CSV table of C-alpha atoms in Angstrom, one decimal:
chain,number,residue,atom,x,y,z
O,1,UNK,CA,97.1,0.6,-105.6
O,2,UNK,CA,94.3,-1.3,-107.4
O,3,UNK,CA,90.6,-0.7,-107.9
O,4,UNK,CA,87.6,-2.2,-109.4
O,5,UNK,CA,84.1,-0.7,-110.0
O,6,UNK,CA,80.9,-1.4,-112.0
O,7,UNK,CA,78.1,0.7,-113.4
O,8,UNK,CA,74.8,-1.1,-113.0
O,9,UNK,CA,71.3,-0.4,-114.2
O,10,UNK,CA,68.4,-2.0,-112.4
O,11,UNK,CA,65.2,-1.3,-114.2
O,12,UNK,CA,64.2,2.0,-115.8
O,13,UNK,CA,64.7,4.2,-112.9
O,14,UNK,CA,67.5,2.9,-110.7
O,15,UNK,CA,71.3,2.7,-111.3
O,16,UNK,CA,74.2,1.8,-108.9
O,17,UNK,CA,77.9,2.3,-109.0
O,18,UNK,CA,79.7,0.0,-106.5
O,19,UNK,CA,83.4,-0.3,-106.1
O,20,UNK,CA,86.5,-0.9,-104.0
O,21,UNK,CA,90.0,0.8,-104.0
O,22,UNK,CA,92.9,-1.2,-102.3
O,23,UNK,CA,96.2,0.6,-101.5
O,24,UNK,CA,99.4,-0.5,-99.9
O,25,UNK,CA,102.0,1.9,-98.5
O,26,UNK,CA,105.3,0.7,-97.1
O,27,UNK,CA,107.5,3.0,-95.0
O,28,UNK,CA,110.0,2.8,-92.1
O,29,UNK,CA,109.6,-0.9,-92.1
O,30,UNK,CA,105.9,-0.8,-91.6
O,31,UNK,CA,103.2,-1.7,-94.1
O,32,UNK,CA,99.8,0.2,-94.2
O,33,UNK,CA,97.0,-1.6,-96.0
O,34,UNK,CA,93.8,0.4,-96.8
O,35,UNK,CA,90.6,-1.1,-98.2
O,36,UNK,CA,88.4,1.8,-99.5
O,37,UNK,CA,84.7,0.7,-100.5
O,38,UNK,CA,82.6,3.0,-102.2
O,39,UNK,CA,78.9,2.9,-103.4
O,40,UNK,CA,76.8,5.5,-105.2
O,41,UNK,CA,73.0,5.0,-106.1
O,42,UNK,CA,70.7,7.0,-108.2
O,43,UNK,CA,66.8,6.8,-108.6
O,44,UNK,CA,65.4,8.8,-111.3
O,45,UNK,CA,61.8,10.2,-111.2
O,46,UNK,CA,59.4,11.5,-113.8
O,47,UNK,CA,59.8,15.1,-114.8
O,48,UNK,CA,63.6,15.4,-114.7
O,49,UNK,CA,63.9,14.6,-110.9
O,50,UNK,CA,66.6,12.4,-109.5
O,51,UNK,CA,67.7,11.4,-105.9
O,52,UNK,CA,71.3,10.4,-105.3
O,53,UNK,CA,73.1,9.0,-102.3
O,54,UNK,CA,76.7,7.8,-101.9
O,55,UNK,CA,79.2,6.5,-99.5
O,56,UNK,CA,83.0,6.3,-99.8
O,57,UNK,CA,86.0,5.5,-97.5
O,58,UNK,CA,89.3,7.2,-98.4
O,59,UNK,CA,92.9,7.1,-97.1
O,60,UNK,CA,95.6,9.7,-97.6
O,61,UNK,CA,99.3,9.2,-97.0
O,62,UNK,CA,100.3,12.8,-96.4
O,63,UNK,CA,99.1,15.1,-93.7
O,64,UNK,CA,98.4,18.8,-93.9
O,65,UNK,CA,99.9,20.7,-90.9
O,66,UNK,CA,98.3,24.1,-90.5
O,67,UNK,CA,99.3,27.1,-88.2
O,68,UNK,CA,96.5,28.5,-86.3
O,69,UNK,CA,98.6,31.6,-85.2
O,70,UNK,CA,99.3,33.1,-88.6
O,71,UNK,CA,96.8,33.6,-91.6
O,72,UNK,CA,99.4,32.8,-94.1
O,73,UNK,CA,99.9,30.0,-96.7
O,74,UNK,CA,102.3,28.4,-94.3
O,75,UNK,CA,100.8,24.9,-94.5
O,76,UNK,CA,103.3,22.0,-94.4
O,77,UNK,CA,102.7,18.6,-96.1
O,78,UNK,CA,104.3,15.7,-94.2
O,79,UNK,CA,104.4,12.0,-95.0
O,80,UNK,CA,103.1,9.2,-92.9
O,81,UNK,CA,105.9,7.5,-90.9
O,82,UNK,CA,106.1,4.3,-88.7
O,83,UNK,CA,104.4,6.2,-85.9
O,84,UNK,CA,102.1,8.6,-87.9
O,85,UNK,CA,99.2,6.7,-89.4
O,86,UNK,CA,97.4,7.7,-92.7
O,87,UNK,CA,94.4,10.0,-92.7
O,88,UNK,CA,91.1,8.1,-93.2
O,89,UNK,CA,87.8,9.5,-93.9
O,90,UNK,CA,84.2,8.2,-94.3
O,91,UNK,CA,81.9,10.4,-96.2
O,92,UNK,CA,78.0,10.0,-96.7
O,93,UNK,CA,76.0,12.3,-99.1
O,94,UNK,CA,72.5,12.7,-100.1
O,95,UNK,CA,71.0,15.0,-102.8
O,96,UNK,CA,68.2,15.9,-105.0
O,97,UNK,CA,68.6,17.1,-108.6
O,98,UNK,CA,66.4,18.6,-111.3
O,99,UNK,CA,66.9,18.9,-115.0
O,100,UNK,CA,63.4,19.1,-116.3
O,101,UNK,CA,63.7,22.7,-117.4
O,102,UNK,CA,65.5,22.8,-120.8
O,103,UNK,CA,69.0,24.4,-120.5
O,104,UNK,CA,69.0,24.5,-116.6
O,105,UNK,CA,70.2,22.2,-113.8
O,106,UNK,CA,69.4,22.5,-110.1
O,107,UNK,CA,70.6,20.5,-107.1
O,108,UNK,CA,70.8,20.5,-103.3
O,109,UNK,CA,73.1,18.2,-101.5
O,110,UNK,CA,74.1,17.4,-98.0
O,111,UNK,CA,77.1,15.6,-96.7
O,112,UNK,CA,78.7,14.3,-93.5
O,113,UNK,CA,82.5,13.5,-93.3
O,114,UNK,CA,84.4,11.8,-90.5
O,115,UNK,CA,88.1,11.9,-90.2
O,116,UNK,CA,90.6,9.9,-88.3
O,117,UNK,CA,94.3,10.4,-87.6
O,118,UNK,CA,94.3,14.1,-88.4
O,119,UNK,CA,97.3,16.0,-87.2
O,120,UNK,CA,97.7,19.4,-85.4
O,121,UNK,CA,100.6,21.1,-83.8
O,122,UNK,CA,100.8,20.8,-80.1
O,123,UNK,CA,100.1,23.9,-78.0
O,124,UNK,CA,102.9,26.2,-78.3
O,125,UNK,CA,104.4,24.3,-81.3
O,126,UNK,CA,103.1,26.2,-84.3
O,127,UNK,CA,104.6,26.9,-87.8
O,128,UNK,CA,108.3,27.5,-88.4
O,129,UNK,CA,109.3,24.8,-86.0
O,130,UNK,CA,112.4,22.6,-86.9
O,131,UNK,CA,111.5,20.2,-89.8
O,132,UNK,CA,113.9,17.5,-88.4
O,133,UNK,CA,111.9,16.7,-85.4
O,134,UNK,CA,108.3,17.5,-86.6
O,135,UNK,CA,106.9,14.2,-85.3
O,136,UNK,CA,107.6,15.4,-81.7
O,137,UNK,CA,105.6,18.6,-82.2
O,138,UNK,CA,102.3,17.2,-83.4
O,139,UNK,CA,99.3,15.2,-81.9
O,140,UNK,CA,97.0,12.9,-83.6
O,141,UNK,CA,93.0,13.3,-83.4
O,142,UNK,CA,89.8,13.1,-85.1
O,143,UNK,CA,87.8,15.6,-87.2
O,144,UNK,CA,84.4,16.0,-88.7
O,145,UNK,CA,82.7,18.3,-91.4
O,146,UNK,CA,79.3,18.4,-92.6
O,147,UNK,CA,77.1,21.0,-94.6
O,148,UNK,CA,74.7,21.5,-97.5
O,149,UNK,CA,75.2,22.9,-101.0
O,150,UNK,CA,72.7,24.7,-103.3
O,151,UNK,CA,73.7,24.7,-107.0
O,152,UNK,CA,72.1,26.3,-110.3
O,153,UNK,CA,73.6,26.0,-113.7
O,154,UNK,CA,72.6,27.4,-117.0
O,155,UNK,CA,73.8,25.3,-119.8
O,156,UNK,CA,72.3,26.7,-123.1
O,157,UNK,CA,72.5,29.9,-125.0
O,158,UNK,CA,75.1,32.6,-125.5
O,159,UNK,CA,75.0,33.3,-121.9
O,160,UNK,CA,75.8,30.4,-119.5
O,161,UNK,CA,76.9,30.3,-115.8
O,162,UNK,CA,76.6,28.9,-112.5
O,163,UNK,CA,75.6,29.9,-108.9
O,164,UNK,CA,76.4,27.9,-105.8
O,165,UNK,CA,76.1,28.5,-102.0
O,166,UNK,CA,77.5,26.1,-99.3
O,167,UNK,CA,76.9,26.2,-95.6
O,168,UNK,CA,79.4,24.0,-93.8
O,169,UNK,CA,81.1,23.2,-90.6
O,170,UNK,CA,84.6,21.7,-89.9
O,171,UNK,CA,85.9,20.7,-86.4
O,172,UNK,CA,88.7,18.9,-84.8
O,173,UNK,CA,89.1,17.1,-81.4
O,174,UNK,CA,91.8,15.5,-79.4
O,175,UNK,CA,90.4,13.3,-77.0
O,176,UNK,CA,93.5,12.7,-74.8
O,177,UNK,CA,93.2,16.5,-73.8
O,178,UNK,CA,96.6,17.5,-75.3
O,179,UNK,CA,95.0,20.1,-77.4
O,180,UNK,CA,92.2,22.3,-76.3
O,181,UNK,CA,91.5,20.3,-73.2
O,182,UNK,CA,90.0,17.6,-75.4
O,183,UNK,CA,87.0,19.8,-76.6
O,184,UNK,CA,86.0,20.3,-80.2
O,185,UNK,CA,87.3,23.4,-81.9
O,186,UNK,CA,86.9,24.9,-85.4
O,187,UNK,CA,89.3,23.9,-88.0
O,188,UNK,CA,91.6,26.5,-89.5
O,189,UNK,CA,89.7,26.3,-92.9
O,190,UNK,CA,86.2,26.1,-91.3
O,191,UNK,CA,84.4,28.6,-93.7
O,192,UNK,CA,80.7,28.8,-92.7
O,193,UNK,CA,79.5,30.5,-95.7
O,194,UNK,CA,80.7,30.1,-99.3
O,195,UNK,CA,78.9,31.8,-102.2
O,196,UNK,CA,80.1,32.0,-105.9
O,197,UNK,CA,78.5,33.1,-109.2
O,198,UNK,CA,80.2,32.7,-112.6
O,199,UNK,CA,79.2,34.1,-115.9
O,200,UNK,CA,80.3,33.1,-119.5
O,201,UNK,CA,79.2,35.3,-122.4
O,202,UNK,CA,80.1,34.8,-126.0
O,203,UNK,CA,80.6,38.3,-127.8
O,204,UNK,CA,80.4,37.5,-131.4
O,205,UNK,CA,82.1,34.5,-132.9
O,206,UNK,CA,85.6,35.2,-131.8
O,207,UNK,CA,85.4,36.7,-128.4
O,208,UNK,CA,84.4,35.1,-125.0
O,209,UNK,CA,84.1,36.7,-121.6
O,210,UNK,CA,84.1,34.9,-118.3
O,211,UNK,CA,84.0,36.1,-114.8
O,212,UNK,CA,83.5,34.7,-111.3
O,213,UNK,CA,82.7,36.5,-108.0
O,214,UNK,CA,83.2,34.7,-104.7
O,215,UNK,CA,82.4,35.4,-101.0
O,216,UNK,CA,83.7,33.2,-98.2
O,217,UNK,CA,83.7,33.5,-94.6
O,218,UNK,CA,87.0,34.1,-92.8
O,219,UNK,CA,89.4,31.6,-91.5
O,220,UNK,CA,90.2,30.9,-87.9
O,221,UNK,CA,93.2,31.8,-86.0
O,222,UNK,CA,94.5,31.5,-82.5
O,223,UNK,CA,95.2,34.8,-80.6
O,224,UNK,CA,95.8,35.6,-76.9
O,225,UNK,CA,92.7,36.9,-75.1
O,226,UNK,CA,94.6,38.4,-72.0
O,227,UNK,CA,97.8,38.7,-70.0
O,228,UNK,CA,98.8,36.2,-67.2
O,229,UNK,CA,101.1,37.3,-64.5
O,230,UNK,CA,103.1,34.4,-62.9
O,231,UNK,CA,104.9,34.3,-59.5
O,232,UNK,CA,107.4,31.6,-58.8
O,233,UNK,CA,107.3,29.5,-55.6
O,234,UNK,CA,110.2,31.5,-54.1
O,235,UNK,CA,108.2,34.6,-54.5
O,236,UNK,CA,110.1,36.1,-57.5
O,237,UNK,CA,108.0,37.3,-60.5
O,238,UNK,CA,107.9,34.9,-63.3
O,239,UNK,CA,106.9,37.6,-65.7
O,240,UNK,CA,103.9,38.3,-67.8
O,241,UNK,CA,102.8,35.8,-70.6
O,242,UNK,CA,99.9,35.6,-73.1
O,243,UNK,CA,97.0,33.6,-72.1
O,244,UNK,CA,95.1,31.6,-74.8
O,245,UNK,CA,91.8,30.2,-73.8
O,246,UNK,CA,91.2,27.8,-76.8
O,247,UNK,CA,92.5,26.7,-80.1
O,248,UNK,CA,91.4,28.8,-83.1
O,249,UNK,CA,89.3,31.3,-81.0
O,250,UNK,CA,89.2,34.2,-83.4
O,251,UNK,CA,87.3,34.3,-86.7
O,252,UNK,CA,88.9,36.5,-89.5
O,253,UNK,CA,86.9,39.0,-91.6
O,254,UNK,CA,85.2,37.4,-94.7
O,255,UNK,CA,87.0,37.4,-98.1
O,256,UNK,CA,85.6,38.3,-101.5
O,257,UNK,CA,87.0,39.1,-105.0
O,258,UNK,CA,86.0,39.5,-108.5
O,259,UNK,CA,88.1,37.7,-111.3
O,260,UNK,CA,87.3,38.1,-115.2
O,261,UNK,CA,88.9,36.9,-118.4
O,262,UNK,CA,88.7,37.8,-122.0
O,263,UNK,CA,89.5,35.0,-124.7
O,264,UNK,CA,90.1,36.2,-128.3
O,265,UNK,CA,89.9,33.3,-130.9
O,266,UNK,CA,91.1,33.3,-134.4
O,267,UNK,CA,91.2,30.3,-136.8
O,268,UNK,CA,94.6,30.1,-138.6
O,269,UNK,CA,95.6,28.0,-141.5
O,270,UNK,CA,97.5,25.4,-139.2
O,271,UNK,CA,95.2,25.6,-136.1
O,272,UNK,CA,93.5,28.1,-133.8
O,273,UNK,CA,95.1,31.0,-131.9
O,274,UNK,CA,93.8,32.1,-128.6
O,275,UNK,CA,94.8,35.2,-126.7
O,276,UNK,CA,93.7,35.5,-122.9
O,277,UNK,CA,93.7,38.6,-121.0
O,278,UNK,CA,92.4,38.6,-117.4
O,279,UNK,CA,92.3,40.2,-113.9
O,280,UNK,CA,92.5,38.8,-110.5
O,281,UNK,CA,90.7,40.6,-107.8
O,282,UNK,CA,89.4,43.2,-110.3
O,283,UNK,CA,88.1,45.8,-107.6
O,284,UNK,CA,91.1,45.4,-105.4
O,285,UNK,CA,89.4,43.9,-102.3
O,286,UNK,CA,91.7,44.1,-99.3
O,287,UNK,CA,91.4,40.6,-98.1
O,288,UNK,CA,93.2,39.6,-95.0
O,289,UNK,CA,96.3,37.7,-96.4
O,290,UNK,CA,98.4,38.4,-93.2
O,291,UNK,CA,97.0,38.9,-89.7
O,292,UNK,CA,99.5,39.7,-87.0
O,293,UNK,CA,98.8,40.1,-83.2
O,294,UNK,CA,100.4,43.0,-81.5
O,295,UNK,CA,99.6,45.6,-78.8
O,296,UNK,CA,100.0,49.4,-78.4
O,297,UNK,CA,100.2,51.6,-75.3
O,298,UNK,CA,97.7,54.2,-74.4
O,299,UNK,CA,96.7,56.0,-71.1
O,300,UNK,CA,94.0,54.6,-68.9
O,301,UNK,CA,91.3,57.3,-68.7
O,302,UNK,CA,90.4,56.1,-65.1
O,303,UNK,CA,93.9,56.0,-63.6
O,304,UNK,CA,96.0,58.0,-66.0
O,305,UNK,CA,98.6,55.2,-66.2
O,306,UNK,CA,99.9,53.6,-69.4
O,307,UNK,CA,98.2,50.2,-70.4
O,308,UNK,CA,98.8,47.8,-73.2
O,309,UNK,CA,95.8,47.4,-75.6
O,310,UNK,CA,95.8,44.3,-77.9
O,311,UNK,CA,95.3,44.9,-81.6
O,312,UNK,CA,95.2,42.8,-84.8
O,313,UNK,CA,96.8,44.1,-87.8
O,314,UNK,CA,95.6,43.2,-91.3
O,315,UNK,CA,98.0,43.2,-94.4
O,316,UNK,CA,96.7,42.5,-97.9
O,317,UNK,CA,98.7,41.4,-100.9
O,318,UNK,CA,98.0,41.2,-104.6
O,319,UNK,CA,95.4,43.8,-104.7
O,320,UNK,CA,95.4,43.6,-108.5
O,321,UNK,CA,97.1,40.9,-110.6
O,322,UNK,CA,96.6,41.1,-114.5
O,323,UNK,CA,97.4,38.0,-116.5
O,324,UNK,CA,98.2,37.3,-120.1
O,325,UNK,CA,98.5,34.0,-122.0
O,326,UNK,CA,98.7,32.8,-125.6
O,327,UNK,CA,97.4,29.4,-126.7
O,328,UNK,CA,97.8,27.7,-130.1
O,329,UNK,CA,95.7,24.7,-130.9
O,330,UNK,CA,96.7,22.3,-133.7
């Protein structure tokens, strides 16, 4: 790969950053050439206001395969091949920024992202399939994501921190109809709301305290919505099977947690010693690390007969995770 870019200032208020990145990837006797132009522009106004816009095209030579039937970190990263092309994306953003208040920064930025050659498992071919023939279990489609982010940062004083909120959408579509009948469906990691707030506090000359609280909408997963009873042409029963109306049709509960860390600094003769003591998920939020679909039997109050009732079961891991570390700078 090779790239070239330049920082240009045109007049007192306008600046521009054009560039291009070129990459070449050879695999299985096939060569992929990816030109990736990018351009960023900024116009500064009086009073600390600025307006920025940017465009970039990117290519990625590995694909992320996610399972919509499990809420687990079971993602598989697979390389491009002779038949699987690279992922490409085009991103456009526009934002307004304000730094006219001493020690504070404010911004709001919107973006639109278009993706090509994204991969998804075929219907019925989810995670834990054989890795040897994974190419036979996937389909290639397109994606889109867009949203807006609000950001505030305090940069001066003994107490600093940030607060941000993002409202976003992420979808996938497979026009040939092989997945979800060719209709748009939410991506597994489509998190509509994402809010975080961080705090950094200096306690004396040697101690620093930092914390961050995050809240995110839940991921998506695919679950059966009802049972289907099939009958073979010869009249025999084909049995009962799960019916799934659409891909990623269930939104999981939101997740939230608080992390904090204390840093103890001491200047030694040959350098600086730092002890770090922290806690992950300090208040033990039971976030849905694993969701399983099951059913239980109960009596139908109308008929008195037993019936199967679908149910989702949530399992949470790592309710509390303390951490310790030692650093020596010299």
